XYZ file of C-alpha atoms in Angstrom:
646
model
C -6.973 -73.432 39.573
C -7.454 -73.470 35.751
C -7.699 -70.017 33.781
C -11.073 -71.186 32.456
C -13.600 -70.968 35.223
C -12.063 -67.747 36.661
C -12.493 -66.242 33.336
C -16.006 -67.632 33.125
C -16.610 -66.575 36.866
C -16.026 -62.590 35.908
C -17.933 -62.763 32.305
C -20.990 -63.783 34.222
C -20.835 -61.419 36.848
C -22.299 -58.917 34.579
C -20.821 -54.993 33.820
C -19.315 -53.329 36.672
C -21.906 -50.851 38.697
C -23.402 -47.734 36.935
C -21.112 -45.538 39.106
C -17.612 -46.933 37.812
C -16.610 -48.903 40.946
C -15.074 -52.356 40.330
C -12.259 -54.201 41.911
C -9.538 -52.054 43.872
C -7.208 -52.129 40.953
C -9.337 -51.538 38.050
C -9.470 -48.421 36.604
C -12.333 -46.262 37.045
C -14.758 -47.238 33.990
C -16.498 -43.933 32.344
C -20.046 -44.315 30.241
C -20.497 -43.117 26.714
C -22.054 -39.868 27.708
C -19.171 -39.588 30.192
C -16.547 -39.742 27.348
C -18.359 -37.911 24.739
C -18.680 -34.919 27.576
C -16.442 -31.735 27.409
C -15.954 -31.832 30.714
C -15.011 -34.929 30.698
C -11.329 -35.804 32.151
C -8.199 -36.621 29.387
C -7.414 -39.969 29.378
C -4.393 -40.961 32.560
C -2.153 -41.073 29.742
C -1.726 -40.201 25.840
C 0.525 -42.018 23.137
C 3.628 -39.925 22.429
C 4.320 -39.603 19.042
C 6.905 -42.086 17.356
C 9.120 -39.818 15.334
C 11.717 -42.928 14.737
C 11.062 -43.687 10.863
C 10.862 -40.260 10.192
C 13.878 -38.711 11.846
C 15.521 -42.248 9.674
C 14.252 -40.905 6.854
C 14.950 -37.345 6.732
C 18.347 -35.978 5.122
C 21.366 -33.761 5.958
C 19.838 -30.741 3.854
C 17.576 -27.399 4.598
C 13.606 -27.505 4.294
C 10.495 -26.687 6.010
C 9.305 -29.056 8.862
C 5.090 -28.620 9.845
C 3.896 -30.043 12.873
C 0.451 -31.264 13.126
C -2.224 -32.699 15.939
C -5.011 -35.609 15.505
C -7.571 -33.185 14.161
C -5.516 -32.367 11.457
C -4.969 -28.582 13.060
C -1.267 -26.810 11.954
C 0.578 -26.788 15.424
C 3.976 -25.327 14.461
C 5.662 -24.758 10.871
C 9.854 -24.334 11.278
C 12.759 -24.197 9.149
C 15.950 -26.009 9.654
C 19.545 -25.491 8.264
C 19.684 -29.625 8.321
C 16.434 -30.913 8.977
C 17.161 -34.425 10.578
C 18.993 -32.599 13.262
C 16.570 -29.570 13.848
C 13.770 -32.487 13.759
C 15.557 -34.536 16.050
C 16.007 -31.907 18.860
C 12.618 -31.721 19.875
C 12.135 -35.307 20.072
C 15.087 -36.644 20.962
C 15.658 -34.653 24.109
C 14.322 -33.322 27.069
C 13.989 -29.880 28.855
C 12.158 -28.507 26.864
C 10.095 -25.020 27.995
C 6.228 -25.840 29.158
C 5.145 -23.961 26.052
C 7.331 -26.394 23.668
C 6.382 -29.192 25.546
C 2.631 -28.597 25.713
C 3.219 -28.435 21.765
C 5.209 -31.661 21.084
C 2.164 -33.454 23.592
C -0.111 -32.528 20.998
C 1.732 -33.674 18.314
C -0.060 -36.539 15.873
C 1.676 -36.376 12.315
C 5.186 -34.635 10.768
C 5.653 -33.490 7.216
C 8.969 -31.824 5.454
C 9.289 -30.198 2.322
C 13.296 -30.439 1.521
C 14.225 -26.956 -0.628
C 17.623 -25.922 -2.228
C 19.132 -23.410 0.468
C 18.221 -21.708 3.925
C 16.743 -18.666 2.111
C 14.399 -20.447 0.222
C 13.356 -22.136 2.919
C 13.131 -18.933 5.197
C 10.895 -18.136 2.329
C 8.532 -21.415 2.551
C 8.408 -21.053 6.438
C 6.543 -17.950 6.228
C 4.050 -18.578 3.236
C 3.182 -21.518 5.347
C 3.111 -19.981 8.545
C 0.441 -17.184 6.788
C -1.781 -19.716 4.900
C -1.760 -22.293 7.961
C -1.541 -20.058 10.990
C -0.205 -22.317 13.215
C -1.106 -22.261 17.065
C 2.180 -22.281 18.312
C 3.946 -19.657 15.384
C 4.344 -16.016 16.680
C 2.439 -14.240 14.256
C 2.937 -10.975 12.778
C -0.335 -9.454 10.955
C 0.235 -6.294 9.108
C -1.546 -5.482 5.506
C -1.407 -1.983 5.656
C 1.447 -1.089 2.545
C 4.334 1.512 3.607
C 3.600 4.794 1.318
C 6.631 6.248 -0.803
C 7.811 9.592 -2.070
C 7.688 9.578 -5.796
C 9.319 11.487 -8.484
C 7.707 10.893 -11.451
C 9.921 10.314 -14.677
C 8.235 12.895 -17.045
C 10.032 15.942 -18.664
C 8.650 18.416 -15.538
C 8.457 15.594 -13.078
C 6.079 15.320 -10.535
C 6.105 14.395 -6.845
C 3.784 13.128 -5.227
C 2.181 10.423 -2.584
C 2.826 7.164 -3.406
C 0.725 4.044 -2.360
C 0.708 0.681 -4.424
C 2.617 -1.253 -6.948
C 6.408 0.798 -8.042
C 7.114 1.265 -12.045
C 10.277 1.259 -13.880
C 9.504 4.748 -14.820
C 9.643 6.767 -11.682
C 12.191 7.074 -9.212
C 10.570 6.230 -5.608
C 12.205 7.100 -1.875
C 11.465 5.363 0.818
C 9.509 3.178 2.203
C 8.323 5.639 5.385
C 6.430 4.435 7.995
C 3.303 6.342 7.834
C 1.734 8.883 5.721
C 2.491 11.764 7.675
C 6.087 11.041 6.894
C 5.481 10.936 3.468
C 3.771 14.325 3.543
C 6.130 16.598 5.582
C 8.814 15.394 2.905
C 6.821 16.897 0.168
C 6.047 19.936 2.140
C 9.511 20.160 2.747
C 10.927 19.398 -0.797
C 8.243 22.092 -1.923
C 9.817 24.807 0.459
C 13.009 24.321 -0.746
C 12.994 23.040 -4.386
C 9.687 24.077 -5.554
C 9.074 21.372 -7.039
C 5.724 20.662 -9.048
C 3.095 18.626 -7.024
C 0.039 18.680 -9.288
C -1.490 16.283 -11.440
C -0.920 15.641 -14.914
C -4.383 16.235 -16.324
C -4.072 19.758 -14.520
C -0.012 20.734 -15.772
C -1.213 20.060 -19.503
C -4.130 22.631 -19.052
C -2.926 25.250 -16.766
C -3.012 28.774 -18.828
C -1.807 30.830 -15.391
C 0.390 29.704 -12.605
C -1.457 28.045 -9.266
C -1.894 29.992 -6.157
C 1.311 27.340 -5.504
C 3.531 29.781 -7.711
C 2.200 32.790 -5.748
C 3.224 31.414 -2.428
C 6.486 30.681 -3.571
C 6.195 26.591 -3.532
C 6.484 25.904 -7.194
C 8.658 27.234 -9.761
C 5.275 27.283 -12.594
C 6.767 24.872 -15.324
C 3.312 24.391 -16.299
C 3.510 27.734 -18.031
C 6.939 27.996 -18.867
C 8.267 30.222 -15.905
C 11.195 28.054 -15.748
C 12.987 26.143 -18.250
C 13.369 22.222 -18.272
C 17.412 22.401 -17.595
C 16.494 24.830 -14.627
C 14.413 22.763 -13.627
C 16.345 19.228 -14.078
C 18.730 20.871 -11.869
C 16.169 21.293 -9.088
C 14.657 17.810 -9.378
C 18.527 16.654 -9.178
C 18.867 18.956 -5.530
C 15.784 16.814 -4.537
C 16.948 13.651 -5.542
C 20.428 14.530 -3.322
C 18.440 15.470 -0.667
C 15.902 12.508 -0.172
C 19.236 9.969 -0.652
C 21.059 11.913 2.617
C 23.321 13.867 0.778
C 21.993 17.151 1.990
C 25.559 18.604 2.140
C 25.965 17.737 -1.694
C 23.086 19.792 -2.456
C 24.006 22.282 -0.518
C 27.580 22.645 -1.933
C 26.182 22.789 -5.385
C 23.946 25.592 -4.501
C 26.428 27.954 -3.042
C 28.867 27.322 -5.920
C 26.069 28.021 -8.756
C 25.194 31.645 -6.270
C 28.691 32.138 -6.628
C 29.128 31.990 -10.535
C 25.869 33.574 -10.412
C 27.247 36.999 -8.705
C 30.407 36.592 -10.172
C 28.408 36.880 -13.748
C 26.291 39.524 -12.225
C 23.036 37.654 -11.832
C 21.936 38.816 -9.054
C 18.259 38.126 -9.111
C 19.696 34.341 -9.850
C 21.922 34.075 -6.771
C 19.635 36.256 -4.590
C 17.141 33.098 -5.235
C 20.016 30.630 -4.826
C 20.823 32.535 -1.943
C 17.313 31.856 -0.193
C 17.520 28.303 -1.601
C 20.570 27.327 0.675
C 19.319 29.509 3.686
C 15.246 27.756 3.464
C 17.362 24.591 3.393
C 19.469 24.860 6.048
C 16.875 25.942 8.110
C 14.411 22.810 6.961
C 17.447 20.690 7.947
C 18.103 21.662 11.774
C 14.347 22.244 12.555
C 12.417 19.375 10.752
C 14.474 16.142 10.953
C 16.924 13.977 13.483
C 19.748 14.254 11.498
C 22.167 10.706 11.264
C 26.256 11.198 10.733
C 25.407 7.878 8.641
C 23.691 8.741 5.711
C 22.048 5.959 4.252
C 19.062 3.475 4.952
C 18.459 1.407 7.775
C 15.934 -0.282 9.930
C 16.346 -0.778 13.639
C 14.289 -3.314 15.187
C 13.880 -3.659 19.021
C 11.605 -6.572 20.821
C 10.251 -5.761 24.586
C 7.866 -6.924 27.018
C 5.808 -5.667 29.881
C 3.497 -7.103 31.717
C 2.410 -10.122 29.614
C 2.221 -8.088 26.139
C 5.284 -8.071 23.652
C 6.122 -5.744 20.587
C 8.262 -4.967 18.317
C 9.290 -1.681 17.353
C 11.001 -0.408 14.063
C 12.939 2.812 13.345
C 12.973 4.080 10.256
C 16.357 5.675 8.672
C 15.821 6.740 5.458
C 18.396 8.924 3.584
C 20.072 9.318 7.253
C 17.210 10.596 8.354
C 14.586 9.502 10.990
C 11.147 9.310 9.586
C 9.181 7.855 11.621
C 8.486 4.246 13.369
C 5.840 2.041 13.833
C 5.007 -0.705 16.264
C 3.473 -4.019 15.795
C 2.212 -6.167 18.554
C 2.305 -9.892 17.398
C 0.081 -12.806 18.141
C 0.355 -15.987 19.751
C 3.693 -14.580 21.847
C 2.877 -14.077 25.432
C 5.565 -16.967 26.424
C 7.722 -16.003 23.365
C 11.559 -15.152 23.887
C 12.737 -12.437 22.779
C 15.082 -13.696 20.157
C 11.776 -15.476 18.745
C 10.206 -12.221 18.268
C 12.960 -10.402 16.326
C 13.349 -13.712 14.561
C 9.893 -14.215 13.724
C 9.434 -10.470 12.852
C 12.734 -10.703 10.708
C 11.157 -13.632 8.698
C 7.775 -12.178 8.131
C 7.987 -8.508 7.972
C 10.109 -8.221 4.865
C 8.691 -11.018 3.129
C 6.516 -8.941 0.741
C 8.529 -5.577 1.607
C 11.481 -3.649 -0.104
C 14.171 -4.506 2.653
C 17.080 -1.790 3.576
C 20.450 -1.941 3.258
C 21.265 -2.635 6.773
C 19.092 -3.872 9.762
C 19.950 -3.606 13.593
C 18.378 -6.281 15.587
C 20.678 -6.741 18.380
C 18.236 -10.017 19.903
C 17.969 -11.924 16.261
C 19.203 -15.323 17.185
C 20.140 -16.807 13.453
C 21.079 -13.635 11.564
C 23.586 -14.500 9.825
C 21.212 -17.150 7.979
C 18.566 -14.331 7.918
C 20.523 -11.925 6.257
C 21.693 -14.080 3.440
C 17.740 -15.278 3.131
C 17.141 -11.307 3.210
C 20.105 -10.911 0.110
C 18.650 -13.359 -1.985
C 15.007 -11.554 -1.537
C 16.500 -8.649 -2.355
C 19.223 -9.445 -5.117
C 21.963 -7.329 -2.933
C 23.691 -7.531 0.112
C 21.781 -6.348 3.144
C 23.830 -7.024 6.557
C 21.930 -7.316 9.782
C 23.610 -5.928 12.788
C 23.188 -7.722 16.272
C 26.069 -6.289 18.397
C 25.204 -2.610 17.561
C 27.671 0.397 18.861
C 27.906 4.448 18.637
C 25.174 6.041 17.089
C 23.147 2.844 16.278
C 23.181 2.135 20.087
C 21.098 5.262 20.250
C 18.761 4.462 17.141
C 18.266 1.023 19.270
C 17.155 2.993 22.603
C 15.390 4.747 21.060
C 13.179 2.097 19.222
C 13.353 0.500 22.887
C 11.667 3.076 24.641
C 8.804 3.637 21.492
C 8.109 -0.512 22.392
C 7.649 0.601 25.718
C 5.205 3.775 25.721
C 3.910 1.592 22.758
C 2.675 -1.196 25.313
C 2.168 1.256 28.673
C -0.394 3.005 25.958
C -2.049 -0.415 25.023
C -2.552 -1.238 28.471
C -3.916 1.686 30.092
C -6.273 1.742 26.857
C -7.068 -1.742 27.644
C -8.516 -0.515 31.179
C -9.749 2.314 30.364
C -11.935 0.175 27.582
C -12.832 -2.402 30.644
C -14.168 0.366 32.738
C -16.534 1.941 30.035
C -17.703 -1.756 29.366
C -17.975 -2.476 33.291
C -20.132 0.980 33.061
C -22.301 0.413 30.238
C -23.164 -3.034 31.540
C -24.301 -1.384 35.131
C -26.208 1.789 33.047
C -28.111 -0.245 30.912
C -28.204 -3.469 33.588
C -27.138 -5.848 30.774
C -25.884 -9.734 31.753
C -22.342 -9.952 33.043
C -19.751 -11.350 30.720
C -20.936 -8.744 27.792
C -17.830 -8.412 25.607
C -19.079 -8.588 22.138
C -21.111 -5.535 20.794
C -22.799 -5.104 17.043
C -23.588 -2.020 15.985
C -25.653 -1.036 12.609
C -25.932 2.162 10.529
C -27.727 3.247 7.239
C -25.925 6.055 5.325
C -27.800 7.398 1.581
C -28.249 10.446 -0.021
C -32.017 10.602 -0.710
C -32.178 6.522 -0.981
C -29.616 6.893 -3.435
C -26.671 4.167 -2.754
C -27.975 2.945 0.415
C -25.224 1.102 2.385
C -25.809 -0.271 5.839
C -22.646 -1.079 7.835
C -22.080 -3.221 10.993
C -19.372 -2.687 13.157
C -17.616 -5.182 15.971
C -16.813 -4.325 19.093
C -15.441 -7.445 20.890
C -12.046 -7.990 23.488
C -12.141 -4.404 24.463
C -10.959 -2.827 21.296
C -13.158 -2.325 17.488
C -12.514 -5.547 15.391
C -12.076 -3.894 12.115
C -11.292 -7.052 10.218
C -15.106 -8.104 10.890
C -16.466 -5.301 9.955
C -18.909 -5.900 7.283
C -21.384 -3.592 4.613
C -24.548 -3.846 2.996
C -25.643 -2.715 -0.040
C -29.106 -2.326 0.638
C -32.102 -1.587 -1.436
C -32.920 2.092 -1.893
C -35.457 3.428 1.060
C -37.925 5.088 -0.681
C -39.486 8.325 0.708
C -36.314 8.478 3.088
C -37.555 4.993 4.552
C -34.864 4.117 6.695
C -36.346 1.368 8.753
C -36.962 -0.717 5.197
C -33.016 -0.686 5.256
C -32.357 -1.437 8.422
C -34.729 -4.335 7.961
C -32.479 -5.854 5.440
C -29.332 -5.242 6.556
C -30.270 -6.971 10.143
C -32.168 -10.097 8.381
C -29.031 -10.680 6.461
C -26.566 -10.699 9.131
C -28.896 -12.703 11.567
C -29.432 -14.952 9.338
C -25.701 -15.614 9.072
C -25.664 -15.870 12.533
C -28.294 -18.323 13.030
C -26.619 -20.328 9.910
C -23.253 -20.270 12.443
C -21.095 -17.943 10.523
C -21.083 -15.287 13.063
C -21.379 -15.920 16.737
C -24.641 -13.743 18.293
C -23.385 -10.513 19.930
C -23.907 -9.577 23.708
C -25.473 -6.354 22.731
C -26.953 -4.992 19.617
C -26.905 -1.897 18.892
C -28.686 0.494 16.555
C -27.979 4.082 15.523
C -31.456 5.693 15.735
C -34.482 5.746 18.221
C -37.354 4.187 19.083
C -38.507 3.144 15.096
C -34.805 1.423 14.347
C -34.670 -0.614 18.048
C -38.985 -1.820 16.762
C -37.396 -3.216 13.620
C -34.382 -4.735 15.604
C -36.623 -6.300 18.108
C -38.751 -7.744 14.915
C -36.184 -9.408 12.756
C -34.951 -10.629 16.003
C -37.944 -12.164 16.912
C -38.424 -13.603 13.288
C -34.778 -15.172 13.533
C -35.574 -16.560 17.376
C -32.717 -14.887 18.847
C -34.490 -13.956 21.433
C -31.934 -13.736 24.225
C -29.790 -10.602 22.302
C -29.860 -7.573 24.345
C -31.525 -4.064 22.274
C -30.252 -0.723 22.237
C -30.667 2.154 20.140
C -28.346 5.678 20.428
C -30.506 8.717 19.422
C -28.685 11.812 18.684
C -29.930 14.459 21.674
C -31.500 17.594 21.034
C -29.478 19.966 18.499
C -27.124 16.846 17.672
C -24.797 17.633 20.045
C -22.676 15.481 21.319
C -23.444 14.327 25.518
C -27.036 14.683 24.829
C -27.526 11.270 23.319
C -30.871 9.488 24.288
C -30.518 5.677 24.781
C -33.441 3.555 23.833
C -34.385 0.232 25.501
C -37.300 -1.916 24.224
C -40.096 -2.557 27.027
C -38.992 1.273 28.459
C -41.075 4.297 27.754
C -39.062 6.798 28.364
C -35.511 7.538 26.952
C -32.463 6.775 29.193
C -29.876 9.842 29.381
C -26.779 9.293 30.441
C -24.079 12.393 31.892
C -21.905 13.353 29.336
C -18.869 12.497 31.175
C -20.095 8.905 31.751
C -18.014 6.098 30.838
C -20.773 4.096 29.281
C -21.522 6.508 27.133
C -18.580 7.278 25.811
C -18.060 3.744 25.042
C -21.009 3.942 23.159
C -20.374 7.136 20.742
C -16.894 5.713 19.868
C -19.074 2.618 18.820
C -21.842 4.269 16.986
C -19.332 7.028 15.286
C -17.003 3.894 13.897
C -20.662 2.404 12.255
C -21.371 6.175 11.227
C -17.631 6.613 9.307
C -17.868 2.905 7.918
C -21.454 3.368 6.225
C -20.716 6.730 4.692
C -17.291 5.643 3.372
C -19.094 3.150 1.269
C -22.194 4.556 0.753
C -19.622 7.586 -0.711
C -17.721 4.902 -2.611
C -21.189 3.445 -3.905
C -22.641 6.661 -5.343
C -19.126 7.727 -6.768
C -19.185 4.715 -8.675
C -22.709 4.591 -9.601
C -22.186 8.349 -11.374
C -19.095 7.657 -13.395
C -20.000 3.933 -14.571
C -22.642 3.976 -17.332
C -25.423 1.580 -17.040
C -24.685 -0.148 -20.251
C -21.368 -1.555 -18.815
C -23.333 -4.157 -16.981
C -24.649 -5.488 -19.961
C -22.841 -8.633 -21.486
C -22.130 -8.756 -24.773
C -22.052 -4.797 -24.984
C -18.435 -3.311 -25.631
C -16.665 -0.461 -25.475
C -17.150 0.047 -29.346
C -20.772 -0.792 -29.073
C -21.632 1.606 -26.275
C -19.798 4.517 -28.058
C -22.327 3.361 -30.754
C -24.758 3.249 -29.055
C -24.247 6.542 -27.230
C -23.409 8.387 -29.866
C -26.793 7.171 -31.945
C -28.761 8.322 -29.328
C -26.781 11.378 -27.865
C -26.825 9.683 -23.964
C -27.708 7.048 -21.843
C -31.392 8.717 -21.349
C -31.698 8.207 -25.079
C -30.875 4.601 -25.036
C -33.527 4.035 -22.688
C -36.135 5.704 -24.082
C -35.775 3.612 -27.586
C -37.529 0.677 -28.604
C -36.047 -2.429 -29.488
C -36.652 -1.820 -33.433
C -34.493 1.744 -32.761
C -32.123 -0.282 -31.037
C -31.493 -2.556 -33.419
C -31.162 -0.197 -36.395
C -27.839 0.712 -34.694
C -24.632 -0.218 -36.333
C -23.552 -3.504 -35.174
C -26.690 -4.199 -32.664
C -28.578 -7.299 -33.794
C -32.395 -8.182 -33.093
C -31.000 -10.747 -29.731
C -28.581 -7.842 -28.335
C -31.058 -5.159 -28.839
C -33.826 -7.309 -27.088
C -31.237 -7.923 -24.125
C -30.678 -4.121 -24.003
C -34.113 -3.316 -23.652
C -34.953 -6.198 -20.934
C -31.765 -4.772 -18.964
C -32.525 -1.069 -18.951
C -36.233 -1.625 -18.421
């Protein structure tokens, strides 16, 4: 039978039935609204990716390899020592762990970047991984700078807290892992040393020593108590001390109180005396002392229960000063070695990196400490097989990654029963996670800033936190700045910037939830749950009044209720975020002049301006003919002044 007339026979029989069913054989056949539905199921089978020309193509040397799907989303950014063979291993064979292989389904497109050496492309990797984020990259997020210990490179040197950008000019010790560790050191250094810890503005005008001088924490340089080589020689004992050579110091100390009472100075080795005694108590009571003096990191990866971190220990001067932990993202399936790795990589990227690091589960160190010696323009080794003392350092970081996760997760429930709570209390819709919060802060509707604070995954969201500076209520008008600051963020929301909370919440009574429950009307979000937290009689704290719209009367919760409590750490956060900017508002509204804001108006012009008219209330009061009678003030700029200040 020909070809022909069977074809013919199954062209006229039409399209298969509605519901998909056809000849036993024949797939299933899904409708347009079928395939276009979320729900819909993934095609039997998808195209692997055909990574033949490229892997041809690629050469012998080190680069950057980025791994992308169909939509054009980063999947996974690597380096490679040779990056035809690293390429090749993923697809080339087979075995790979569900987390790989889910990855390498998804894969739609390759790219390399070939660089000079493994250290610069250690460096490339982890620019990349930051600006692309890639799904399948553990990811370690941490802005927050390390603080240092300064000592200031003036004649009486200064030290001091140190927070930013390092200059040429001052000598700095550290990094230490939080500020507190930064602060007993110059409590400490100012016990023993007396060493000079005020600003420079206040040493140049100081006619009497400080209360400092009294309590015997400063030496008074400021008015010439103690001369500049006496001095010198104390900054030097400091120096000694913060680099871990304690026992130095302390040598030099007892042989100067012995040439001292040999000369009969005995006022000068009675103090010398005391010097070595304040320090050798400082040094058994205040610090875990090291027999390796020097500076050194020890990192240590762990995992419980489905969370990972990574812990570091701080050794600085052979002394422990603190640690910190860091809990990365996108890890849950992550090996340990591709923590330490990853944390390796991005930690120290933009970070002064010690001498020595102990990460006993880095996989590639070797290649990561000569990427980490480039960085850093000297050798830094990085220990995996660690023994003696740093065995202990390493338990010790161990056991800080554990209490560091047991903390996180018992927070985690306690943060799921205050939400389960809240949501029974105030009988909102299961599934609430995400809470907004809002709060005005202004000092007689001067600098009015409105803030609005996330709650969302059981813990505050601080990177969405967001302020408003609002207009100025007048009369103490509050509600005409809550106004704004709610119209503006729903209208974001209803733009699709923000996704709508499951609560809103408003610090303030029954006048703050009207004007929620208005702009929410105007922006048709109806659906949002209200609530407004009223302070309770006398402000105290327990005796918080909950308002609900539709309910006449207040809803009081027991002070030891969950719900509540969830609720003050919410409205507090909103409370601390408004007045830190309303504070930052108003201090920069009193020491920036008005006439800064207008263009075209210098430096030189507003000193000649100011002085004309003996202030900025002068200047305003003036006409534009007075105005433009000043040196170097034409008719135009005069006329501009006038429009701007009026």
């Amino acid at each position: 039978m020909s070809k022909i007339p069977r074809l013919r026979k199954r062209l006229d029989a039409g399209p298969p039935a509605a519901d998909g069913a056809g000849r036993p054989g024949d797939p299933p056949v899904r409708t347009p609204a079928e395939i276009d539905s979320p729900d819909a199921a993934p095609p039997a089978r998808r195209t692997r990716y055909d990574a033949t020309e490229l892997l041809a193509s690629l050469p012998h040397r080190p680069g950057v390899y980025r791994m992308f799907d169909g939509a054009g989303g980063a999947l996974y950014v690597g380096k490679a020592r040779d990056l035809r063979k690293r390429v090749a291993s993923y697809f080339q064979k087979s075995g790979h762990e569900p987390r790989i292989a889910a990855m390498l389904a998804q894969v739609a497109r390759v790219e390399t970047t070939v660089t000079r050496s493994e250290g610069e492309a250690l460096l490339l990797e982890n620019n990349l991984i930051k600006s692309l984020e890639p799904r399948y990259n553990v990811l370690f997020r941490d802005d927050k700078s390390y603080p240092y210990l300064c000592v200031t490179g003036e004649e009486f040197p200064q030290i001091r807290f140190h927070r930013g950008p390092l200059e040429r000019v001052h000598r700095y010790f550290g990094p230490f892992p939080g500020a507190h560790a930064v602060r007993d050191g110059l409590a400490t250094l100012q016990k023993v040393f007396l060493l000079r810890t005020c600003e420079p503005s206040v040493f140049a005008n100081r006619s009497r020593p400080c209360m400092l001088h009294q309590i015997r924490r400063c030496t008074a340089p400021c008015v010439g108590l103690v001369s500049a080589g006496e001095y010198a020689e104390d900054v030097r004992d400091a120096v000694l001390f913060l680099q871990g050579k304690s026992d130095e110091a302390g040598a030099r100390l007892k042989r100067e109180m012995d040439e001292a009472s040999s000369a009969l100075a005995f006022e000068r080795a009675a103090r010398l005396r005391d010097k070595i005694a304040r320090l050798a108590q400082l040094q058994s009571r205040q610090f875990v002392e090291s027999a390796t003096a020097g500076d050194l990191d020890v990192v240590a990866a762990t995992e419980e229960r489905g969370l990972a971190a990574v812990n570091v220990v701080m050794i600085r001067g052979g002394r422990h000063v603190g640690d910190r932990t860091f809990f990365p993202r996108q890890a849950p399936a992550a090996a340990r070695e591709e923590l330490v790795d990853a944390f390796l990589a991005q930690h120290y990227l933009d970070r002064p990196v010690p001498p020595l690091i102990v990460a006993p589960n880095a996989g590639d160190h070797e290649a990561l400490a000569r990427a980490r010696t480039e960085q850093a323009g000297r050798p830094v080794d990085i220990v995996a097989n660690p023994g003696g003392e740093r065995r202990v350092w390493l338990e010790m970081a161990e056991q800080n990654a554990t209490l560091a996760i047991r903390q996180r997760l018992a927070q985690k429930a306690t943060q799921e029963e205050r939400l389960a709570a809240l949501v029974e209390a105030l009988g909102l819709p299961a599934g609430v996670q995400r809470i907004e919060c809002f709060d005005v802060s202004h000092t007689m509707g001067e600098a009015a800033v409105a803030s609005c604070v996330i709650f969302d995954r059981l813990a505050m969201q601080s990177g969405e936190y967001r302020r408003f500076n609002v207009t100025p209520p007048q009369g103490g008008d509050d509600y005409a700045a809550m106004r704004e600051a709610l119209r503006r963020r729903c209208a974001r929301i209803v733009a699709g910037e923000y996704p709508p909370p499951d609560l809103l919440l408003v610090d303030g009574g029954r006048g703050q939830v009207g004007v929620a429950v208005e702009v929410l009307a105007e922006q048709a979000l109806h659906g949002v749950p209200i609530a407004g937290i009223a302070k309770g009689p006398e402000r105290k704290a327990g005796l918080e009044e909950i308002v609900l719209p539709g309910h006449a009367a207040a809803l009081r919760l027991p002070a030891d209720h969950p719900g509540l409590h969830l609720l003050q750490q919410i409205r507090d956060e909103a409370h601390r975020f408004a007045i830190q900017g309303h504070r930052a508002r108003r201090g920069k509204a009193r020491t920036t002049s008005s006439l800064q804001a207008i263009a075209g108006v210098g430096a030189a012009k507003r000193k000649a301006l100011l002085t004309h008219f003996g202030g900025v209330k002068g200047v305003a009061a003036a006409s534009i003919e007075d105005l433009a009678r000043v040196p170097g003030i034409g008719r135009s700029l005069a006329e501009r002044i006038y429009a701007e200040l009026h």
